[in-house]
């Protein structure tokens, strides 16, 4: 393939799921071995195509799209990281997918993105804290995924994320009263981790919200 290999392949994308799967395997093979050109139009065209695949109704196409995004981020992190943050809402939505494999891949890709050079868990949490998304999303699975990411960050990068986690305490307390039991459990686990890692001062902050009842 020539130096514009990705451009050539993207031009072959169609709406047909079978054709997308065939093309996806070719792109995945190439992008696992070759860097993506930093040309802004090419990168945006690439992410436009992948976003279309991720938001479509075909499970297998969504999976191959996530595999391509993962492979591309591994081979060209310095090129793609900032663009992925610009399109993070697509990954967040997939955290609420009906298929477990899609949800897990989207969450893992978000985690991977957070630990790249010139990125951080702080940057990812900032996006999950945006009103109406992440912790406030209408889809309970997205809330659970966001809470699980927070737990990972509390475990691996506590010193980095503790200021944000403290600001999230009222939200976490409210989520312990969520209609969905998995959201309640995930938010409770986050609060427990905060208390374990943060000690008495965090326990006092949680108590001072007066959102949790005495029993909790």
Backbone as CSV, one residue per row, in Angstrom:
resi,resn,N_x,N_y,N_z,CA_x,CA_y,CA_z,C_x,C_y,C_z
1,UNK,0.841,-1.196,0.000,0.000,0.000,0.000,0.877,1.247,0.000
2,UNK,0.368,2.332,-0.598,1.165,3.543,-0.686,1.092,4.321,0.622
3,UNK,1.726,5.502,0.629,1.817,6.281,1.864,0.459,6.789,2.326
4,UNK,-0.526,6.825,1.440,-1.879,7.241,1.815,-2.778,6.023,2.037
5,UNK,-2.197,4.969,2.595,-2.912,3.702,2.746,-4.232,3.853,3.500
6,UNK,-4.229,4.656,4.569,-5.452,4.784,5.356,-6.522,5.536,4.570
7,UNK,-6.106,6.579,3.868,-7.051,7.329,3.038,-7.694,6.410,2.003
8,UNK,-6.874,5.596,1.359,-7.376,4.677,0.330,-8.401,3.713,0.923
9,UNK,-8.106,3.180,2.095,-9.023,2.226,2.725,-10.312,2.890,3.182
10,UNK,-10.209,4.089,3.724,-11.411,4.778,4.206,-12.388,5.067,3.075
11,UNK,-11.863,5.279,1.876,-12.731,5.552,0.729,-13.597,4.347,0.362
12,UNK,-13.218,3.184,0.858,-13.956,1.962,0.534,-15.090,1.674,1.519
13,UNK,-15.220,2.512,2.545,-16.249,2.262,3.556,-17.642,2.453,2.976
14,UNK,-18.529,1.513,3.268,-19.915,1.585,2.808,-20.838,1.366,4.004
15,UNK,-22.137,1.410,3.744,-23.118,1.177,4.808,-23.408,-0.304,5.015
16,UNK,-22.901,-1.145,4.125,-23.179,-2.576,4.202,-22.351,-3.230,5.315
17,UNK,-22.983,-3.872,6.300,-22.254,-4.461,7.426,-21.204,-5.489,7.017
18,UNK,-21.521,-6.334,6.044,-20.563,-7.349,5.617,-19.321,-6.717,4.995
19,UNK,-19.546,-5.681,4.195,-18.416,-4.981,3.587,-17.591,-4.260,4.647
20,UNK,-18.278,-3.722,5.653,-17.561,-3.054,6.747,-16.683,-4.045,7.505
21,UNK,-17.194,-5.243,7.727,-16.411,-6.258,8.429,-15.170,-6.652,7.629
22,UNK,-15.336,-6.844,6.332,-14.190,-7.183,5.484,-13.159,-6.060,5.498
23,UNK,-13.642,-4.834,5.307,-12.744,-3.683,5.304,-12.107,-3.501,6.677
24,UNK,-12.897,-3.724,7.718,-12.393,-3.560,9.077,-11.212,-4.459,9.370
25,UNK,-11.263,-5.677,8.903,-10.143,-6.597,9.122,-8.881,-6.137,8.403
26,UNK,-9.053,-5.560,7.218,-7.898,-5.032,6.479,-7.311,-3.836,7.225
27,UNK,-8.191,-2.908,7.645,-7.719,-1.729,8.379,-7.032,-2.145,9.673
28,UNK,-7.624,-3.099,10.385,-7.047,-3.551,11.655,-5.655,-4.129,11.454
29,UNK,-5.485,-4.917,10.419,-4.180,-5.509,10.135,-3.142,-4.432,9.839
30,UNK,-3.522,-3.452,9.033,-2.583,-2.390,8.659,-2.278,-1.464,9.830
31,UNK,-3.329,-1.069,10.552,-3.165,-0.052,11.592,-2.469,-0.614,12.825
32,UNK,-2.423,-1.944,12.923,-1.691,-2.583,14.021,-0.184,-2.538,13.790
33,UNK,0.218,-2.263,12.543,1.639,-2.297,12.189,2.181,-0.953,11.724
34,UNK,1.282,-0.023,11.377,1.729,1.230,10.773,1.165,2.416,11.531
35,UNK,1.942,3.466,11.572,1.492,4.684,12.240,0.496,5.440,11.371
36,UNK,-0.388,6.159,12.041,-1.358,6.997,11.344,-0.723,8.353,11.067
37,UNK,-0.896,8.849,9.856,-0.384,10.170,9.502,-1.014,11.234,10.393
38,UNK,-0.237,12.242,10.814,-0.787,13.294,11.677,-1.627,14.329,10.944
39,UNK,-1.874,14.131,9.668,-2.651,15.116,8.908,-4.057,15.221,9.504
40,UNK,-4.476,16.421,9.940,-5.763,16.570,10.643,-6.967,16.054,9.870
41,UNK,-7.010,16.325,8.566,-8.182,15.875,7.801,-8.254,14.352,7.756
42,UNK,-7.110,13.708,7.584,-7.095,12.250,7.539,-7.549,11.664,8.875
43,UNK,-7.024,12.221,9.974,-7.398,11.710,11.300,-8.889,11.907,11.546
44,UNK,-9.407,13.076,11.203,-10.836,13.333,11.398,-11.699,12.442,10.508
45,UNK,-11.255,12.211,9.278,-11.995,11.295,8.395,-12.007,9.884,8.977
46,UNK,-10.863,9.463,9.489,-10.751,8.143,10.113,-11.724,8.014,11.288
47,UNK,-11.751,9.029,12.150,-12.624,8.968,13.322,-14.091,9.155,12.954
48,UNK,-14.362,9.873,11.875,-15.749,9.959,11.388,-16.259,8.577,10.989
49,UNK,-15.419,7.849,10.257,-15.811,6.510,9.811,-15.988,5.580,11.011
50,UNK,-15.025,5.601,11.924,-15.107,4.716,13.089,-16.295,5.070,13.984
51,UNK,-16.586,6.354,14.121,-17.745,6.766,14.924,-19.031,6.228,14.316
52,UNK,-19.102,6.250,12.985,-20.267,5.699,12.301,-20.408,4.207,12.537
53,UNK,-19.286,3.512,12.573,-19.321,2.073,12.827,-19.748,1.786,14.270
54,UNK,-19.263,2.600,15.205,-19.580,2.370,16.615,-21.031,2.681,16.946
55,UNK,-21.614,3.621,16.240,-22.991,4.027,16.551,-24.024,3.279,15.712
56,UNK,-23.560,2.379,14.846,-24.483,1.584,14.042,-25.120,0.471,14.859
57,UNK,-25.960,-0.302,14.216,-26.729,-1.332,14.921,-26.102,-2.720,14.854
58,UNK,-24.995,-2.869,14.109,-24.399,-4.193,13.950,-23.319,-4.424,15.009
59,UNK,-23.537,-5.411,15.846,-22.633,-5.712,16.955,-21.211,-6.003,16.479
60,UNK,-21.067,-6.827,15.442,-19.738,-7.211,14.973,-18.978,-6.024,14.389
61,UNK,-19.703,-5.124,13.735,-19.066,-3.923,13.187,-18.590,-3.022,14.324
62,UNK,-19.404,-2.901,15.369,-18.999,-2.110,16.534,-17.728,-2.681,17.153
63,UNK,-17.667,-3.997,17.281,-16.494,-4.648,17.870,-15.244,-4.392,17.034
64,UNK,-15.335,-4.578,15.723,-14.156,-4.358,14.881,-13.741,-2.892,14.916
65,UNK,-14.720,-1.988,15.021,-14.400,-0.571,15.144,-13.630,-0.270,16.418
66,UNK,-14.054,-0.864,17.530,-13.345,-0.674,18.801,-11.955,-1.296,18.758
67,UNK,-11.826,-2.440,18.099,-10.510,-3.071,17.960,-9.568,-2.182,17.150
68,UNK,-10.101,-1.563,16.112,-9.292,-0.661,15.282,-8.861,0.556,16.091
69,UNK,-9.788,1.141,16.840,-9.452,2.309,17.657,-8.395,1.966,18.698
70,UNK,-8.511,0.785,19.290,-7.537,0.344,20.285,-6.158,0.162,19.653
71,UNK,-6.114,-0.520,18.518,-4.837,-0.766,17.842,-4.199,0.537,17.382
72,UNK,-5.015,1.442,16.852,-4.491,2.723,16.374,-3.904,3.537,17.515
73,UNK,-4.556,3.486,18.675,-4.059,4.245,19.821,-2.743,3.670,20.332
74,UNK,-2.554,2.378,20.151,-1.302,1.751,20.583,-0.143,2.094,19.644
75,UNK,-0.414,2.180,18.356,0.668,2.445,17.405,0.922,3.937,17.199
76,UNK,-0.098,4.764,17.399,0.042,6.206,17.126,-0.547,7.063,18.244
77,UNK,-0.160,6.833,19.510,-0.766,7.585,20.611,-0.514,9.079,20.533
78,UNK,0.690,9.444,20.080,1.038,10.866,20.027,0.213,11.609,18.981
79,UNK,-0.289,10.898,17.990,-1.117,11.501,16.943,-2.583,11.548,17.355
80,UNK,-3.053,10.484,17.978,-4.498,10.286,18.124,-5.100,10.687,19.462
81,UNK,-4.317,10.765,20.513,-4.885,10.957,21.857,-5.810,12.161,21.942
82,UNK,-5.359,13.307,21.467,-6.181,14.520,21.588,-7.457,14.413,20.759
83,UNK,-7.379,13.745,19.617,-8.569,13.553,18.779,-9.564,12.615,19.460
84,UNK,-9.047,11.597,20.139,-9.933,10.680,20.857,-10.688,11.416,21.957
85,UNK,-10.007,12.325,22.643,-10.689,13.102,23.676,-11.808,13.942,23.070
86,UNK,-11.572,14.463,21.871,-12.614,15.246,21.196,-13.838,14.392,20.871
87,UNK,-13.628,13.098,20.657,-14.732,12.186,20.302,-15.119,11.273,21.474
88,UNK,-14.735,11.651,22.683,-14.928,10.759,23.824,-16.392,10.414,24.072
89,UNK,-17.288,11.303,23.680,-18.714,11.044,23.909,-19.173,9.755,23.221
90,UNK,-18.553,9.420,22.087,-18.920,8.184,21.384,-18.557,6.965,22.232
91,UNK,-17.368,6.995,22.841,-16.960,5.886,23.703,-17.823,5.808,24.956
92,UNK,-18.149,6.969,25.520,-18.989,6.987,26.719,-20.347,6.362,26.423
93,UNK,-20.915,6.677,25.272,-22.203,6.079,24.905,-22.101,4.559,24.786
94,UNK,-20.993,4.076,24.266,-20.826,2.627,24.113,-20.637,1.924,25.456
95,UNK,-20.294,2.673,26.495,-20.252,2.096,27.841,-21.642,1.669,28.297
96,UNK,-22.674,2.132,27.599,-24.044,1.748,27.918,-24.635,0.760,26.929
97,UNK,-23.773,0.148,26.104,-24.246,-0.793,25.084,-24.887,-2.029,25.724
98,UNK,-25.811,-2.640,25.001,-26.488,-3.842,25.506,-25.545,-5.039,25.590
99,UNK,-24.465,-5.022,24.808,-23.531,-6.148,24.784,-22.382,-5.917,25.774
100,UNK,-22.134,-6.908,26.623,-21.080,-6.795,27.635,-19.720,-6.539,26.989
101,UNK,-19.421,-7.237,25.904,-18.113,-7.099,25.263,-17.877,-5.677,24.779
102,UNK,-18.911,-5.058,24.229,-18.786,-3.673,23.762,-18.530,-2.749,24.944
103,UNK,-19.288,-2.927,26.008,-19.114,-2.082,27.197,-17.695,-2.193,27.744
104,UNK,-17.217,-3.421,27.868,-15.885,-3.634,28.436,-14.792,-3.042,27.554
105,UNK,-14.940,-3.186,26.244,-13.937,-2.639,25.334,-13.922,-1.119,25.379
106,UNK,-15.102,-0.502,25.468,-15.180,0.958,25.545,-14.543,1.465,26.833
107,UNK,-14.828,0.795,27.943,-14.243,1.184,29.232,-12.728,1.023,29.206
108,UNK,-12.246,-0.085,28.676,-10.800,-0.319,28.616,-10.098,0.698,27.733
109,UNK,-10.750,1.103,26.654,-10.166,2.107,25.773,-10.072,3.450,26.492
110,UNK,-11.084,3.776,27.284,-11.038,5.009,28.080,-9.897,4.961,29.091
111,UNK,-9.729,3.823,29.741,-8.625,3.667,30.702,-7.280,3.830,30.009
112,UNK,-7.142,3.192,28.851,-5.900,3.281,28.090,-5.602,4.732,27.728
113,UNK,-6.624,5.444,27.303,-6.469,6.840,26.906,-5.987,7.692,28.074
114,UNK,-6.450,7.383,29.276,-6.137,8.199,30.452,-4.665,8.152,30.835
115,UNK,-3.967,7.097,30.461,-2.589,6.931,30.916,-1.549,7.156,29.820
116,UNK,-1.951,7.782,28.742,-0.991,8.119,27.694,-0.213,9.373,28.061
117,UNK,0.933,9.557,27.411,1.699,10.787,27.593,0.843,11.982,27.159
118,UNK,0.928,13.062,27.917,0.126,14.276,27.684,-1.357,14.056,27.954
119,UNK,-1.682,12.982,28.657,-3.040,12.717,29.096,-2.970,12.368,30.572
120,UNK,-4.111,12.138,31.198,-4.109,11.759,32.611,-5.506,11.326,33.028
121,UNK,-5.608,10.580,34.136,-6.923,10.260,34.686,-7.740,11.507,34.997
122,UNK,-7.053,12.585,35.365,-7.748,13.847,35.665,-8.518,14.334,34.447
123,UNK,-7.888,14.275,33.282,-8.537,14.733,32.054,-9.762,13.890,31.731
124,UNK,-9.639,12.576,31.926,-10.774,11.706,31.625,-11.914,11.939,32.613
125,UNK,-11.588,12.082,33.895,-12.630,12.339,34.888,-13.339,13.659,34.617
126,UNK,-12.590,14.652,34.155,-13.221,15.932,33.797,-14.338,15.720,32.789
127,UNK,-14.105,14.837,31.828,-15.115,14.582,30.803,-16.289,13.787,31.363
128,UNK,-16.009,12.867,32.262,-17.087,12.077,32.862,-17.939,12.906,33.820
129,UNK,-17.394,14.045,34.253,-18.128,14.926,35.173,-18.991,15.956,34.449
130,UNK,-18.881,16.029,33.130,-19.689,16.989,32.371,-21.169,16.691,32.592
131,UNK,-21.942,17.745,32.772,-23.375,17.594,33.065,-24.071,16.748,31.992
132,UNK,-24.825,15.762,32.437,-25.592,14.926,31.520,-24.830,13.760,30.941
133,UNK,-23.559,13.630,31.299,-22.774,12.517,30.777,-22.108,11.787,31.926
134,UNK,-21.461,10.668,31.662,-20.727,9.969,32.704,-21.570,9.654,33.926
135,UNK,-21.232,10.296,35.026,-21.895,10.032,36.305,-23.355,10.481,36.325
136,UNK,-23.745,11.348,35.404,-25.125,11.835,35.360,-25.892,11.313,34.149
137,UNK,-25.347,10.349,33.466,-25.965,9.854,32.236,-27.324,9.213,32.525
138,UNK,-28.236,9.327,31.575,-29.571,8.739,31.755,-29.546,7.213,31.697
139,UNK,-28.532,6.646,31.058,-28.406,5.190,30.937,-27.606,4.666,32.135
140,UNK,-28.217,3.788,32.903,-27.583,3.331,34.143,-26.271,2.597,33.895
141,UNK,-26.150,1.905,32.774,-24.913,1.194,32.480,-23.732,2.150,32.298
142,UNK,-23.999,3.319,31.728,-22.941,4.323,31.583,-22.503,4.818,32.958
143,UNK,-23.455,5.014,33.847,-23.110,5.435,35.208,-22.257,4.377,35.902
144,UNK,-22.629,3.119,35.750,-21.846,2.040,36.357,-20.434,2.007,35.774
145,UNK,-20.314,2.124,34.453,-19.002,2.138,33.821,-18.151,3.293,34.304
146,UNK,-18.752,4.467,34.435,-18.026,5.648,34.917,-17.561,5.451,36.353
147,UNK,-18.420,4.875,37.176,-18.066,4.615,38.575,-16.947,3.583,38.680
148,UNK,-16.965,2.587,37.826,-15.894,1.584,37.840,-14.563,2.180,37.397
149,UNK,-14.610,3.102,36.441,-13.388,3.810,36.042,-12.862,4.632,37.211
150,UNK,-13.756,5.311,37.919,-13.345,6.089,39.091,-12.678,5.186,40.129
151,UNK,-13.242,4.023,40.373,-12.639,3.089,41.335,-11.225,2.698,40.907
152,UNK,-11.040,2.442,39.626,-9.701,2.105,39.131,-8.729,3.247,39.390
153,UNK,-9.175,4.465,39.124,-8.307,5.626,39.325,-7.994,5.842,40.804
154,UNK,-8.976,5.605,41.667,-8.739,5.737,43.106,-7.687,4.735,43.568
155,UNK,-7.712,3.557,42.976,-6.753,2.517,43.342,-5.362,2.785,42.779
156,UNK,-5.307,3.242,41.529,-4.019,3.368,40.835,-3.413,4.766,40.888
157,UNK,-4.254,5.791,41.030,-3.767,7.181,40.920,-4.453,8.077,41.946
158,UNK,-4.526,7.613,43.190,-5.305,8.316,44.209,-4.872,9.774,44.363
159,UNK,-3.566,10.013,44.446,-3.080,11.376,44.673,-3.481,12.320,43.547
160,UNK,-3.562,11.789,42.335,-3.932,12.625,41.188,-5.409,13.001,41.204
161,UNK,-6.258,12.046,41.536,-7.701,12.244,41.342,-8.454,12.619,42.614
162,UNK,-7.769,12.659,43.761,-8.492,12.920,45.004,-9.227,14.264,45.007
163,UNK,-8.666,15.360,44.429,-9.451,16.605,44.420,-10.781,16.454,43.679
164,UNK,-10.756,15.772,42.538,-11.998,15.546,41.793,-12.930,14.613,42.552
165,UNK,-12.354,13.579,43.152,-13.174,12.622,43.894,-13.892,13.300,45.056
166,UNK,-13.210,14.217,45.730,-13.840,14.954,46.829,-15.013,15.776,46.305
167,UNK,-14.821,16.414,45.161,-15.914,17.200,44.564,-17.088,16.320,44.150
168,UNK,-16.790,15.059,43.884,-17.837,14.123,43.456,-18.603,13.498,44.621
169,UNK,-18.165,13.733,45.847,-18.797,13.073,46.995,-20.311,13.279,47.040
170,UNK,-20.828,14.506,46.878,-22.295,14.655,46.886,-22.981,13.836,45.792
171,UNK,-22.383,13.824,44.599,-22.949,13.039,43.498,-22.922,11.548,43.817
172,UNK,-21.819,11.086,44.372,-21.712,9.670,44.736,-22.740,9.304,45.803
173,UNK,-22.937,10.197,46.752,-23.938,9.940,47.795,-25.341,9.862,47.198
174,UNK,-25.630,10.750,46.258,-26.954,10.709,45.615,-27.146,9.414,44.839
175,UNK,-26.072,8.945,44.209,-26.174,7.722,43.415,-26.403,6.478,44.276
176,UNK,-26.121,6.562,45.565,-26.434,5.419,46.435,-27.939,5.254,46.606
177,UNK,-28.699,6.245,46.141,-30.168,6.158,46.164,-30.755,5.970,44.769
178,UNK,-29.892,5.641,43.798,-30.344,5.456,42.420,-31.353,4.306,42.337
179,UNK,-32.319,4.398,41.408,-33.295,3.309,41.246,-32.660,1.967,40.888
180,UNK,-31.475,2.010,40.249,-30.839,0.767,39.814,-29.874,0.247,40.883
181,UNK,-29.989,-1.021,41.209,-29.175,-1.600,42.282,-27.687,-1.635,41.933
182,UNK,-27.355,-1.832,40.647,-25.939,-1.873,40.264,-25.289,-0.502,40.396
183,UNK,-26.045,0.549,40.101,-25.533,1.906,40.309,-25.337,2.154,41.804
184,UNK,-26.309,1.738,42.596,-26.193,1.911,44.048,-24.953,1.197,44.586
185,UNK,-24.745,-0.027,44.134,-23.593,-0.798,44.611,-22.275,-0.165,44.164
186,UNK,-22.213,0.260,42.900,-20.974,0.837,42.366,-20.623,2.144,43.068
187,UNK,-21.629,2.981,43.331,-21.368,4.248,44.017,-20.970,4.010,45.471
188,UNK,-21.596,3.030,46.105,-21.220,2.677,47.478,-19.777,2.194,47.532
189,UNK,-19.384,1.382,46.569,-18.002,0.895,46.515,-17.008,2.043,46.350
190,UNK,-17.376,3.039,45.540,-16.508,4.209,45.370,-16.344,4.958,46.688
191,UNK,-17.443,5.129,47.412,-17.383,5.821,48.700,-16.549,5.040,49.711
192,UNK,-16.702,3.729,49.714,-15.899,2.895,50.611,-14.416,3.037,50.285
193,UNK,-14.080,2.981,48.997,-12.681,3.146,48.592,-12.153,4.513,49.007
194,UNK,-12.971,5.533,48.832,-12.566,6.876,49.244,-12.254,6.924,50.734
195,UNK,-13.090,6.297,51.524,-12.876,6.297,52.971,-11.628,5.506,53.349
196,UNK,-11.416,4.380,52.677,-10.247,3.552,52.971,-8.957,4.283,52.609
197,UNK,-8.925,4.872,51.409,-7.712,5.538,50.950,-7.528,6.920,51.575
198,UNK,-8.641,7.595,51.854,-8.559,8.983,52.320,-8.609,9.182,53.814
199,UNK,-9.092,8.186,54.539,-9.074,8.274,55.989,-10.170,9.134,56.590
200,UNK,-9.905,9.602,57.810,-10.922,10.280,58.611,-11.449,11.560,57.966
201,UNK,-10.581,12.304,57.299,-11.028,13.567,56.702,-12.078,13.323,55.618
202,UNK,-11.891,12.255,54.843,-12.861,11.917,53.802,-14.157,11.416,54.430
203,UNK,-14.030,10.606,55.465,-15.225,10.114,56.162,-16.054,11.285,56.673
204,UNK,-15.378,12.300,57.207,-16.081,13.484,57.720,-16.778,14.236,56.597
205,UNK,-16.108,14.357,55.444,-16.724,15.058,54.311,-17.973,14.327,53.831
206,UNK,-17.906,13.009,53.793,-19.067,12.223,53.368,-20.214,12.401,54.357
207,UNK,-19.889,12.354,55.641,-20.923,12.529,56.664,-21.542,13.915,56.594
208,UNK,-20.723,14.907,56.291,-21.205,16.295,56.262,-22.128,16.599,55.089
209,UNK,-22.151,15.728,54.084,-23.085,15.974,52.977,-24.526,15.821,53.444
210,UNK,-24.718,15.013,54.478,-26.050,14.738,55.043,-27.012,14.161,53.991
211,UNK,-26.435,13.555,52.971,-27.255,12.914,51.935,-27.502,11.452,52.283
212,UNK,-26.484,10.807,52.852,-26.642,9.413,53.254,-27.447,9.339,54.539
213,UNK,-28.332,8.351,54.623,-29.080,8.199,55.866,-28.208,7.530,56.930
214,UNK,-28.679,7.506,58.145,-27.896,6.997,59.269,-27.483,5.542,59.065
215,UNK,-28.386,4.756,58.515,-28.099,3.338,58.334,-26.934,3.136,57.379
216,UNK,-26.928,3.896,56.270,-25.830,3.769,55.312,-24.538,4.263,55.922
